[in-house]
Coordinates of C-alpha atoms in Angstrom, one line a residue:
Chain O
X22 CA 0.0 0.0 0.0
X23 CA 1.3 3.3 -0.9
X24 CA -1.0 5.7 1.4
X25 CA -2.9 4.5 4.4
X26 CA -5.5 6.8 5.6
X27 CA -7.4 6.4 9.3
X28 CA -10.5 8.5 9.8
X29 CA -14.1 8.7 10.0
X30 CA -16.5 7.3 7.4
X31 CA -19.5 8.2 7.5
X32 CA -22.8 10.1 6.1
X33 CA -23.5 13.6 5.8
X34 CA -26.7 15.7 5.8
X35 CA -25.7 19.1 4.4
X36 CA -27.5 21.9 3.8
X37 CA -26.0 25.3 2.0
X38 CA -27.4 28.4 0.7
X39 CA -28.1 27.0 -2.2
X40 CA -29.3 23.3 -1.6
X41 CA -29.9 20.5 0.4
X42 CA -28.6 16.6 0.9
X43 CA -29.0 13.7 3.0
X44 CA -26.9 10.8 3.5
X45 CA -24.4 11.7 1.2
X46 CA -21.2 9.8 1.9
X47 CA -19.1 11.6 3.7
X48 CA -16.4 11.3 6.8
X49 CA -12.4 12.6 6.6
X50 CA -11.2 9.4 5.8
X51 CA -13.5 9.0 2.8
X52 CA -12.7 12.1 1.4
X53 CA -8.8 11.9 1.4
X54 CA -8.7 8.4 0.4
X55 CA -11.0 9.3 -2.4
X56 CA -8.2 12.3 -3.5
X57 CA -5.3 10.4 -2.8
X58 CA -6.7 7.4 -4.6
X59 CA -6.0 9.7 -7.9
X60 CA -2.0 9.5 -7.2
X61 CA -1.3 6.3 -5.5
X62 CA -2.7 3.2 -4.2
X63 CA -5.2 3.9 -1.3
X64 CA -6.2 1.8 2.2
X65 CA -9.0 3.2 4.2
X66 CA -9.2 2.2 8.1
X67 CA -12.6 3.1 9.4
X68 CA -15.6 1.4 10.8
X69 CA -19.1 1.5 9.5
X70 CA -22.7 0.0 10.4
X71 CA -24.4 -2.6 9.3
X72 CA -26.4 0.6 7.4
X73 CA -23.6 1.6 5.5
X74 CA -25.6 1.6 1.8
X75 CA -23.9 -0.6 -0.9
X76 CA -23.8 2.2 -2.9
X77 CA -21.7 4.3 -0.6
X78 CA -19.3 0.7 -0.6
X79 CA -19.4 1.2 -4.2
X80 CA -18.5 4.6 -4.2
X81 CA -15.7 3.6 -2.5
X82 CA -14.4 0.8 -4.6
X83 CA -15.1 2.8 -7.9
X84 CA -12.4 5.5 -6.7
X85 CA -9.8 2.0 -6.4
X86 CA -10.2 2.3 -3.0
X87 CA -8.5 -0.6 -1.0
X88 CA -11.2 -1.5 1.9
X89 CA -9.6 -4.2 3.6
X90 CA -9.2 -1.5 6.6
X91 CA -13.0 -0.7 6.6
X92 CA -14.4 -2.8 9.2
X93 CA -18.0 -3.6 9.4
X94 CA -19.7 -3.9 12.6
X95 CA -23.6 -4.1 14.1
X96 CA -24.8 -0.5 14.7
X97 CA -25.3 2.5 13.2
X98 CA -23.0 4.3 11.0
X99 CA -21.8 7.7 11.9
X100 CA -23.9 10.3 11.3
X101 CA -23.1 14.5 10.8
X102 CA -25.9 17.0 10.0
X103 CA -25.0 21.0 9.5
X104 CA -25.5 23.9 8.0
X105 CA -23.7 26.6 6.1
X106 CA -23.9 29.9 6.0
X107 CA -24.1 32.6 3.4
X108 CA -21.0 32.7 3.1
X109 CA -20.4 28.9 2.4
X110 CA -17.8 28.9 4.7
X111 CA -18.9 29.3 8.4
X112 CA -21.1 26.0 9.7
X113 CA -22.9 25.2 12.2
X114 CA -23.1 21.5 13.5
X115 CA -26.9 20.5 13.6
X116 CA -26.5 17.1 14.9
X117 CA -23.7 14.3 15.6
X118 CA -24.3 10.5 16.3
X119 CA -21.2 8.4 16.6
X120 CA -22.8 4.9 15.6
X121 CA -20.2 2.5 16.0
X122 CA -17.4 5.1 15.4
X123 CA -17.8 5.5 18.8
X124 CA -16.0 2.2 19.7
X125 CA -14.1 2.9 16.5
X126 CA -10.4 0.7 17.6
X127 CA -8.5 0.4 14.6
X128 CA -6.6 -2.0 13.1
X129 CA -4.6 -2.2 10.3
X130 CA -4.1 -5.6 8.1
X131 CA -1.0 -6.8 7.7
X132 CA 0.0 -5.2 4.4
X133 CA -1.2 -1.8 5.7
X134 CA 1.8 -2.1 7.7
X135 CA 4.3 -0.2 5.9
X136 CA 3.1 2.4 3.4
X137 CA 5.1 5.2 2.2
X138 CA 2.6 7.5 3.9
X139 CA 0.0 7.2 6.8
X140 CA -2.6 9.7 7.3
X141 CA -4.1 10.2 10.5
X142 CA -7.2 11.4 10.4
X143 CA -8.8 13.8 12.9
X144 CA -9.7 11.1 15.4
X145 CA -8.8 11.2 19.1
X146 CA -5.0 11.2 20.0
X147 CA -5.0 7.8 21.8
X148 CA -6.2 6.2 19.1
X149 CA -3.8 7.9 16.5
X150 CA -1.3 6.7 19.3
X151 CA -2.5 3.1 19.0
X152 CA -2.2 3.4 14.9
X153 CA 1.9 4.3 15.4
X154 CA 2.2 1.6 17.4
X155 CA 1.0 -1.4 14.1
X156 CA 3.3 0.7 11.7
X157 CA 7.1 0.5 11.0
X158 CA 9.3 2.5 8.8
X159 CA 6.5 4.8 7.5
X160 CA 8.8 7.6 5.7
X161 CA 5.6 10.3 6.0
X162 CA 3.1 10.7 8.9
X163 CA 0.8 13.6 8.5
X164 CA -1.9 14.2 11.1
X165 CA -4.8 16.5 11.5
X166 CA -6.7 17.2 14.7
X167 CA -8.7 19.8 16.2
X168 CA -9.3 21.7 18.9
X169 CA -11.8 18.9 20.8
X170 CA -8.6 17.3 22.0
X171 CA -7.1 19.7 23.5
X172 CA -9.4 19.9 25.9
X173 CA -10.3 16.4 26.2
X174 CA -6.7 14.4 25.7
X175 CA -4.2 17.2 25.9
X176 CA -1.0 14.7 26.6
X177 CA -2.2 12.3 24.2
X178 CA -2.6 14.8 21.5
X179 CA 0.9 16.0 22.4
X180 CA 2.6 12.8 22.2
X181 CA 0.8 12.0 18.9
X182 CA 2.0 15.3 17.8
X183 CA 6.0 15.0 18.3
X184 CA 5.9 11.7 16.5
X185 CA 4.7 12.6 12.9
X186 CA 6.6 14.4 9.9
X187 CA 3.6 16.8 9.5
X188 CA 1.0 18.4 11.5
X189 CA -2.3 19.9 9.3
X190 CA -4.0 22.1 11.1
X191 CA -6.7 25.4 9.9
X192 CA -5.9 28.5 11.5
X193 CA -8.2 28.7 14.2
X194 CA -6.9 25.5 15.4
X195 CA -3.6 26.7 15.4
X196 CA -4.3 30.0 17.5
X197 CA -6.4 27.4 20.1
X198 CA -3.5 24.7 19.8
X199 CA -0.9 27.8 20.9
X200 CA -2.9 30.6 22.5
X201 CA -0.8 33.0 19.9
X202 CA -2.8 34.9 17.1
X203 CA 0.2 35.4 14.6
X204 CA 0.3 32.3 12.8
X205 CA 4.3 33.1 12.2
X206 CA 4.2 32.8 16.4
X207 CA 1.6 29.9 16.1
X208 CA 3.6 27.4 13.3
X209 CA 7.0 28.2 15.6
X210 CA 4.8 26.8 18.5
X211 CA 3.8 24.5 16.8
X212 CA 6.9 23.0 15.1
X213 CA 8.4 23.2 18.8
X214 CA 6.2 20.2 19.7
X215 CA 8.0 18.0 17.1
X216 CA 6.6 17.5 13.9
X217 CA 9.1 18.4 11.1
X218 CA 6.4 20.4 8.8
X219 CA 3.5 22.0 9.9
X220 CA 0.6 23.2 7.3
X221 CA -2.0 26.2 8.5
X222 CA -5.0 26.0 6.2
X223 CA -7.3 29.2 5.6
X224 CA -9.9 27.8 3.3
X225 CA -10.4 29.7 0.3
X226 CA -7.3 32.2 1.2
X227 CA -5.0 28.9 0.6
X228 CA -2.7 27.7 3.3
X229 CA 0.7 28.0 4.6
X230 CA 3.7 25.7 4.9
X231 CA 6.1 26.0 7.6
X232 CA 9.6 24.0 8.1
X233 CA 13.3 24.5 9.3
X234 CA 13.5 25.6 5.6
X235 CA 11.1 28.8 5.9
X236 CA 7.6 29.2 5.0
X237 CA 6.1 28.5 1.4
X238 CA 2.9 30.1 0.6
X239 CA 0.3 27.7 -1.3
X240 CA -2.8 29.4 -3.0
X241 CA -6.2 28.1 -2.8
X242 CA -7.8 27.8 -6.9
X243 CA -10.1 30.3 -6.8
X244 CA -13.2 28.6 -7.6
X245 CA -16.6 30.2 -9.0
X246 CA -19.2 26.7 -8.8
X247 CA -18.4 26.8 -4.7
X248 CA -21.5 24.2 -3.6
X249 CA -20.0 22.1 -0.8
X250 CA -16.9 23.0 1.3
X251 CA -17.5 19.9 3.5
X252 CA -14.2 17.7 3.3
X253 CA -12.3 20.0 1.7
X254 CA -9.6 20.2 3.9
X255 CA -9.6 16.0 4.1
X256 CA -9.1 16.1 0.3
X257 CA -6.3 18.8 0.6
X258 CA -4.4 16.9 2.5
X259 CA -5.4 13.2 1.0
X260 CA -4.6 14.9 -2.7
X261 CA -0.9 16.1 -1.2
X262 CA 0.0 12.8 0.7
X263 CA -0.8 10.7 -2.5
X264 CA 1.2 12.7 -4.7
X265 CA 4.1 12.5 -1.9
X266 CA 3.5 8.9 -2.0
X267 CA 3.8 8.7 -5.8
X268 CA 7.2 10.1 -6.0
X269 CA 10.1 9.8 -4.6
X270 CA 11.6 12.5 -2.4
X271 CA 9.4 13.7 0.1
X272 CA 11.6 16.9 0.8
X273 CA 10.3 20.3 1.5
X274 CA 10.3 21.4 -2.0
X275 CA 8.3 18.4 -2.8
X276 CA 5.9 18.5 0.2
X277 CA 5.5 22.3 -1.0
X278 CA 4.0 20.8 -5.0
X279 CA 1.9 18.1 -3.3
X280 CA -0.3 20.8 -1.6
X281 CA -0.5 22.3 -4.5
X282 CA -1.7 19.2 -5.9
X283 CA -3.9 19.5 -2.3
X284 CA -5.5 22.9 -3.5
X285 CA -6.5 21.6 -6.8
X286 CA -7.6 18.9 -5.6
X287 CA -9.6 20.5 -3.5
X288 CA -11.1 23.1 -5.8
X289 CA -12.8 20.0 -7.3
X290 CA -13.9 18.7 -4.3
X291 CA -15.9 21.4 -3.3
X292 CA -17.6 21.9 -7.2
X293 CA -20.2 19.0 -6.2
X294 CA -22.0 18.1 -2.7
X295 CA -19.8 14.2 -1.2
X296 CA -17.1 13.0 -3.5
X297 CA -19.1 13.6 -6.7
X298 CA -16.9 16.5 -7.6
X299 CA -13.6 14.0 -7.4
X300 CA -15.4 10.7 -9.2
X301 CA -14.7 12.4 -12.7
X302 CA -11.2 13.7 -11.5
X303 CA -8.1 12.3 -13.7
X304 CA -4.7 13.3 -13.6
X305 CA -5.0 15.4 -16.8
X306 CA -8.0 17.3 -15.7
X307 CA -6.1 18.1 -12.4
X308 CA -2.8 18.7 -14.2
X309 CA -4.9 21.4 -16.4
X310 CA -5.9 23.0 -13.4
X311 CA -2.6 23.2 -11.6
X312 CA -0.6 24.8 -14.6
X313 CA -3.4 27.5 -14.3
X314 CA -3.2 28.2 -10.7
X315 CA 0.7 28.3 -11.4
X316 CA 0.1 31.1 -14.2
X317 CA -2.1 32.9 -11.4
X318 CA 0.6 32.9 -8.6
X319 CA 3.0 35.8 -9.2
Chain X
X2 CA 5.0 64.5 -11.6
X3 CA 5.5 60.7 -12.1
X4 CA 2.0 60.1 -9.7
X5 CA -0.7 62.2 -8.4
X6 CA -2.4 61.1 -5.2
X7 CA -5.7 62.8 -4.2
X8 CA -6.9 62.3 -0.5
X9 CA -7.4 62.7 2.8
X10 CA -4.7 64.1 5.3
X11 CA -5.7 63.6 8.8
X12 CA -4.4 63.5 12.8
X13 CA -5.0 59.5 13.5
X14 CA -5.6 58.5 17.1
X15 CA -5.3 54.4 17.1
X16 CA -5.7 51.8 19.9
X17 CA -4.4 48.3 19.0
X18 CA -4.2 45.4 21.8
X19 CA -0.9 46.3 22.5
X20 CA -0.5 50.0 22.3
X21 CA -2.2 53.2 22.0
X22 CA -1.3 56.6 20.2
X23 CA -2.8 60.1 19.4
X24 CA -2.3 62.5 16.7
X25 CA -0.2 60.5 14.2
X26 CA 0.0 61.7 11.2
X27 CA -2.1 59.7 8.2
X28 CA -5.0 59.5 5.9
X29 CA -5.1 57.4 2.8
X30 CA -3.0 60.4 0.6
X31 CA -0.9 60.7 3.2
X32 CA 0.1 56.9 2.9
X33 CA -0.2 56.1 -0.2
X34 CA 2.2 58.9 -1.4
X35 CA 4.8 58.4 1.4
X36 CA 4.9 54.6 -0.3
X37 CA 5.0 56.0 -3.9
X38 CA 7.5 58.5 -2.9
X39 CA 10.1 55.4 -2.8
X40 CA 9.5 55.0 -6.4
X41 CA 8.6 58.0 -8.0
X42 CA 8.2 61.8 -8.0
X43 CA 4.8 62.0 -6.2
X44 CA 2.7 64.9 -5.3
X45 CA -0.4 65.1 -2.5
X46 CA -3.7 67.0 -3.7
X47 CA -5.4 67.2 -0.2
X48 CA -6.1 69.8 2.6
X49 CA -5.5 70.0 6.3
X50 CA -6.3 73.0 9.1
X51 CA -4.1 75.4 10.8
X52 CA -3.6 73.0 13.2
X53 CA -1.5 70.9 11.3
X54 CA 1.7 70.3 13.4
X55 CA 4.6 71.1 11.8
X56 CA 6.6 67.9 12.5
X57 CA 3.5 66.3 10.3
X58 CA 4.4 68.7 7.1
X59 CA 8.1 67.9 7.9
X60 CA 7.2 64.1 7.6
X61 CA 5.3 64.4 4.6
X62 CA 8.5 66.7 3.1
X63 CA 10.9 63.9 4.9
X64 CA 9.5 61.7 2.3
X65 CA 10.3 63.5 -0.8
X66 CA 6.6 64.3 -1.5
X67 CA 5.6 67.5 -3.5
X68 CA 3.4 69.6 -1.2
X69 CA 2.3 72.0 -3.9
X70 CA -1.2 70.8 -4.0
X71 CA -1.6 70.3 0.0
X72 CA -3.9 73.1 0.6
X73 CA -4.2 75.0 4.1
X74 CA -7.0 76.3 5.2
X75 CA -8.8 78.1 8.1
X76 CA -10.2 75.6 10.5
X77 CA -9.2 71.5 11.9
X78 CA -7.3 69.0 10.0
X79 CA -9.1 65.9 9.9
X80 CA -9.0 63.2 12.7
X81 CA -9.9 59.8 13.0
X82 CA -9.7 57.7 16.2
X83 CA -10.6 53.7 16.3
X84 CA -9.5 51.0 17.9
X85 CA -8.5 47.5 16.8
X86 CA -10.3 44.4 17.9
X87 CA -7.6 41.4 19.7
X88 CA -7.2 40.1 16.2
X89 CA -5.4 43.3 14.8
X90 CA -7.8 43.3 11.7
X91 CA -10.9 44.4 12.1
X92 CA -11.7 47.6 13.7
X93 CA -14.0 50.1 15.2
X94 CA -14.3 53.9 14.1
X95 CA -14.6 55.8 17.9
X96 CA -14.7 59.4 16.2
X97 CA -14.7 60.9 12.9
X98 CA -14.0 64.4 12.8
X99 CA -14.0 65.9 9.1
X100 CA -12.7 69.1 9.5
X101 CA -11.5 71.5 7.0
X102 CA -11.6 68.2 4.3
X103 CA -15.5 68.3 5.0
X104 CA -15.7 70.7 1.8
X105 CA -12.5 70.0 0.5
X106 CA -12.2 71.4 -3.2
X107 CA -9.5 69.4 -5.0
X108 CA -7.5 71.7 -7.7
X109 CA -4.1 70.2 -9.0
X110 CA -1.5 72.4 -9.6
X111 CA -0.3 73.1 -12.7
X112 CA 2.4 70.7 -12.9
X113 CA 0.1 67.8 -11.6
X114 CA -1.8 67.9 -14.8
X115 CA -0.5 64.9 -16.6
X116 CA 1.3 62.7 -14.1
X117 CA 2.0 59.3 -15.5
X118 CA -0.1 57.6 -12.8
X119 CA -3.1 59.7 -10.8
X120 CA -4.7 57.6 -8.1
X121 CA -8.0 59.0 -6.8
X122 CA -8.3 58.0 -3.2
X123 CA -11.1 57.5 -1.3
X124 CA -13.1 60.9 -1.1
X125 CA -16.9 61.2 -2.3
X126 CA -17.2 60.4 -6.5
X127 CA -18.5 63.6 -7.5
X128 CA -14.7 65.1 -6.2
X129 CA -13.1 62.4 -7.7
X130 CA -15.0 63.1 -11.1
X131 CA -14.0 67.3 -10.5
X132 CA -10.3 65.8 -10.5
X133 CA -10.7 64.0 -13.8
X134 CA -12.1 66.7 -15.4
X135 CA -8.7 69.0 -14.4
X136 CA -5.9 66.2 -15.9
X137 CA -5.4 65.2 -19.3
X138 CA -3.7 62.2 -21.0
X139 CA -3.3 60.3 -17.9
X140 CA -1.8 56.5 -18.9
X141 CA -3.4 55.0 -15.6
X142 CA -5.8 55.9 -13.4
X143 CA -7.0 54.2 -10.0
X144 CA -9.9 54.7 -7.9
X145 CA -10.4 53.5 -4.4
X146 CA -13.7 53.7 -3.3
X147 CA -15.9 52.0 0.1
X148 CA -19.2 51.3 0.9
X149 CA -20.4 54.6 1.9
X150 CA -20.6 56.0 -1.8
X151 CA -22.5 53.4 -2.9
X152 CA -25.7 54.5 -0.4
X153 CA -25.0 58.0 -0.7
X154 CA -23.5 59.1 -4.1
X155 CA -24.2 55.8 -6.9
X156 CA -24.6 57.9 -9.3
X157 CA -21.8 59.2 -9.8
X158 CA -19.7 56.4 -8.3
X159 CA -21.1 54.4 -11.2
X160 CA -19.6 57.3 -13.8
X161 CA -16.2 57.8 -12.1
X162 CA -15.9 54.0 -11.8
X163 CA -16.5 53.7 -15.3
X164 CA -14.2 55.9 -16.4
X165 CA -10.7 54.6 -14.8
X166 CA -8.0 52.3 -15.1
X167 CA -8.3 50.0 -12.1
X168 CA -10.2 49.9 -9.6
X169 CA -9.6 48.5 -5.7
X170 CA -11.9 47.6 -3.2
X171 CA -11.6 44.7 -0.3
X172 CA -13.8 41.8 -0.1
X173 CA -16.7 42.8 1.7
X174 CA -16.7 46.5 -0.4
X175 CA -16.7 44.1 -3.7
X176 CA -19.9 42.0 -1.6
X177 CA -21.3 44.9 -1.1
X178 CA -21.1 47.1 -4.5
X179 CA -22.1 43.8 -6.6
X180 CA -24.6 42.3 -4.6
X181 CA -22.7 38.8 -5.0
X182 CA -20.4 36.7 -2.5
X183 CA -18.2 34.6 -4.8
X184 CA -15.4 36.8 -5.6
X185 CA -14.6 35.7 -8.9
X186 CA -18.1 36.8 -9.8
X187 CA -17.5 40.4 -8.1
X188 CA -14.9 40.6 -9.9
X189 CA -17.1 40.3 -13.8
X190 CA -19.5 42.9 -12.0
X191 CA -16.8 45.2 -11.2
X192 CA -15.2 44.5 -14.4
X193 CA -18.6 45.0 -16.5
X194 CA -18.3 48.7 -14.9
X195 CA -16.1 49.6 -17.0
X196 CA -12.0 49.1 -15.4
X197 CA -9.6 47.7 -17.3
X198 CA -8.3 45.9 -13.8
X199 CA -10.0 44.7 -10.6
X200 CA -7.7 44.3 -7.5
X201 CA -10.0 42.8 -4.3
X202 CA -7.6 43.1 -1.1
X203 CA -7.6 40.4 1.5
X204 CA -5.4 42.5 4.0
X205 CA -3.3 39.6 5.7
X206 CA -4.6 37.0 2.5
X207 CA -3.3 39.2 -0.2
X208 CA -4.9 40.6 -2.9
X209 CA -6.5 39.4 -6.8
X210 CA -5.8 41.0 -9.7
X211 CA -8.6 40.4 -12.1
X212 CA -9.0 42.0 -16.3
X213 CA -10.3 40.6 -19.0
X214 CA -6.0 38.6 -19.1
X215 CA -7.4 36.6 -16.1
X216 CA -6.5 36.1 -12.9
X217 CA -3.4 36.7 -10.3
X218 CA -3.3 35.6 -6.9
X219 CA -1.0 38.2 -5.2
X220 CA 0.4 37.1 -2.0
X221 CA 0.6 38.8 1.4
X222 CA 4.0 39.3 2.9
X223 CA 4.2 37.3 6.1
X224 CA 4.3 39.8 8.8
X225 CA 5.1 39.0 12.4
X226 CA 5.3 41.9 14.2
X227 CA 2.0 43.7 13.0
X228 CA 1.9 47.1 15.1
X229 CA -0.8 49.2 13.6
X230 CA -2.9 47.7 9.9
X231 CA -4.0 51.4 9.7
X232 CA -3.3 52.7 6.3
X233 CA -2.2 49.3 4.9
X234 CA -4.5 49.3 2.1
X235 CA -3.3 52.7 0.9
X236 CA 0.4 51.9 1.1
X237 CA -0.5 48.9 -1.4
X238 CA -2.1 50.9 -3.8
X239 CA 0.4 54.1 -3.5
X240 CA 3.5 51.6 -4.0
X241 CA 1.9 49.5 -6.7
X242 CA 1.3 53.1 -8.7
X243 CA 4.4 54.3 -7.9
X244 CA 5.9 51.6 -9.2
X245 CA 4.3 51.6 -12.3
X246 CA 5.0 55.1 -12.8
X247 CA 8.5 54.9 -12.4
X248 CA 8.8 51.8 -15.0
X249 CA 7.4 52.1 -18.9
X250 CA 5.3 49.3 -19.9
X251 CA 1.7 49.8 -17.4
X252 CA 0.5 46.3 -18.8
X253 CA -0.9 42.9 -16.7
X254 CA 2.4 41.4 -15.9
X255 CA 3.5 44.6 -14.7
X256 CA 0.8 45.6 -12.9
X257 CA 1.1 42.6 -11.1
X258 CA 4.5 43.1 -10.2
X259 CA 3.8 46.7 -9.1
X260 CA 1.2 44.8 -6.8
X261 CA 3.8 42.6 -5.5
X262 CA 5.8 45.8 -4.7
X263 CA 2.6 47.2 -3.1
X264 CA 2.2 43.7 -0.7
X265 CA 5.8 43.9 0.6
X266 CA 5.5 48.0 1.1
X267 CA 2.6 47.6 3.2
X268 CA 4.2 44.3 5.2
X269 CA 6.6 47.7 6.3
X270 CA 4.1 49.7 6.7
X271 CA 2.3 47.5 9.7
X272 CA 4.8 46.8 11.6
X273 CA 5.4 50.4 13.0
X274 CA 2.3 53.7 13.9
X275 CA 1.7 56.1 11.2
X276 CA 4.4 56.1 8.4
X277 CA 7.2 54.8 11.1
X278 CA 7.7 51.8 8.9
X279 CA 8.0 53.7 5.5
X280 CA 10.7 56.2 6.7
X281 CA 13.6 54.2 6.2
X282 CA 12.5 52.1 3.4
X283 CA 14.9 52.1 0.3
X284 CA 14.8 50.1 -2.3
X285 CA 17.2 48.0 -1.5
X286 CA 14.4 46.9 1.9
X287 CA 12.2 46.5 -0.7
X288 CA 13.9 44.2 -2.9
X289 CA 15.2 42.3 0.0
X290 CA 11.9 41.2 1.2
X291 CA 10.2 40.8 -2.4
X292 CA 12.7 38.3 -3.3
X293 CA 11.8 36.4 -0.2
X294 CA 8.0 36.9 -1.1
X295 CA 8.4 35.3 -4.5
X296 CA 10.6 32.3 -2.6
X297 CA 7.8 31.6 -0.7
X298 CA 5.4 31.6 -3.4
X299 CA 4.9 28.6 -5.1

């Protein structure tokens, strides 16, 4: 396996300003496995109900998707509900149930064991914790998290942190994770806890890249047919680990054109409501894109 | 005259969450033409009172700026007091006191008659229209407008917007004058109104440069120590201009240069009260800093 994701699946009622769906597939893990699946070869680890639609399975297994991590179990499957606002952007969480993600304890098969990258998903930090511990000589370990945890498993989340290569957070994370505002201030904070790279995402205003090496500053595609944001930062960073794991180096320069890849990718993602918007998705169409978002950036 | 700025000059009394200070000299003119003033011969069309300290007019003269069309007049100079919310970005106006600019009459000197670049700042539309009507053959005009105009003078902010160069607004300004939230579609409104070139400013997430070339995603400089964002927005535009005036060519590729010039200008600007960060800017700062803008950028 080249990429090995670890994350919720899961289905998603969404409502925007502009229209309404229920039960769309949804959940981080799906989402970045659905991107990365365009670059290299993909394991999910998740959990799902006994609900979980054959179609949604299908979905899944359309994009190449390798679900010998996706466990099945009696129970519900996670469910999120929310709503956007106007502006597309700001959300409000209507309604959560956990289903059997609740008991979610993950384990990976045997040839998940070793990929060239591991993605932990924003899942709490003991079980990130308990995900290190089944790998061995995984090159590239990017996490994501949130603010929940800091409240909830703050030494967890800190020992999780100082073990991976790169830390994806968005930048109101980052000022909760640090208690700075500056996210110059913020990234140094956060690099002091270990991680070798840390990424701040802003949504539409792009993201930025922090290292030992400086700071790279990746643009978002400016996108006109905006309809669902949800996942969009899951697909940002599933689109960049693939591409890392399709190469070879996995330096700074290259970690710098994989989110790149991350904000195209992305820019799809959030053209359609679920994964629709990445089902058509080849390499071409998002090798189109990326030349024009270089001809944008000065 | 390589640049004519028209605008207000005022006594600024700012409260950030880490400092406080009365009576510093600004006003959108006031910046924008102390940035300029590092790349071209730049003159001020403005007014102030008899109050206006003469350490201010020294300042202004400091900078190189022509003073010829700074009128004096019976009466107060402007002033403006707000204070900054914890963030550093968005603000509250405490007190606007207009002064002797409340029925400012802008005439340009002789010698400001045909400046290369003339950059109508952001008084009412029917006095920027009275300045167009006193220059001829000017190669590039921009207009910065704001909300206000649109409720109280549309009109003619329709005609003067029709009739320059580019035109600059932030995001919620180009929300609010088009009636749209996607900002690519702002941008074809704006556009339809006649500019040649759209620039929608971001502050901290840079700007876009829209005409009928396409699109440029202009960074922001990384700043760490932010002191005071006051007058940011006019340092941006007054640089960019000046830049442009002091080249040849004012085409897309070099107006998006002259933008990049504007983003690392104001980066200066903000880290310092007033036009503290400006004064010992040389090109040399400049360059410095915008070849470590376009090392970040991808």
């Amino acid at each position: 396996m080249d990429i090995v994701v670890v994350g919720s699946v899961g289905l998603d009622t969404v409502e925007t300003p502009f229209d309404r769906r229920g039960d769309v597939l949804g959940g981080a893990a799906s989402y970045a496995c659905a991107a990365a699946s365009r670059f290299a070869c993909t394991g999910l680890v998740g959990v799902v109900g006994e609900d979980f639609p054959a179609a949604a399975d299908g979905c899944l297994r359309g994009f190449g998707i390798d679900l010998r991590g996706l466990e099945r179990r009696a129970g519900r499957t996670f469910r999120w509900s929310g709503v956007y606002e106007d502006d597309c952007v700001n959300r409000r969480t209507l309604r959560t149930e956990l289903g059997v993600f609740e008991s979610f304890n993950p384990v990976l098969p045997s040839a998940y064991r070793s990929p060239k990258c591991l993605l932990l998903g924003n899942i709490g930090p003991e079980l990130q914790l308990r995900v290190l511990e089944q790998v061995r000589d995984v090159p590239f370990v990017a996490l994501d998290t949130m603010d929940l945890w800091i409240r909830t498993a703050a030494d967890a989340l800190h020992e999780v942190v100082g073990r991976v290569t790169l830390l994806t957070v968005n930048d109101a994370e980052a000022r909760f994770l640090t208690g700075r505002h500056n996210l110059l201030d913020c990234a140094d904070k956060l690099l002091a806890m270990g991680p070798r790279f840390v990424v701040i995402k802003k949504g539409e205003h792009g993201s930025l890249l922090f290292g030992a090496e400086g700071v790279r500053i990746i643009p978002a595609y400016p996108v006109r047919g905006l309809v669902d944001p949800t996942g969009a930062g899951d697909v940002f960073a599933g689109a960049a680990l693939g591409f890392l794991a399709g190469g070879g180096c996995m330096g700074w320069d290259k970690l710098a054109e994989a989110l790149l890849h991350g904000s195209v990718a992305a820019s799809f993602a959030v053209e359609a409501f679920g994964l629709e918007g990445l089902a058509p998705l080849d390499r071409a169409a998002i090798d189109g894109r990326l030349r024009a978002l270089r001809a944008m950036a000065v």
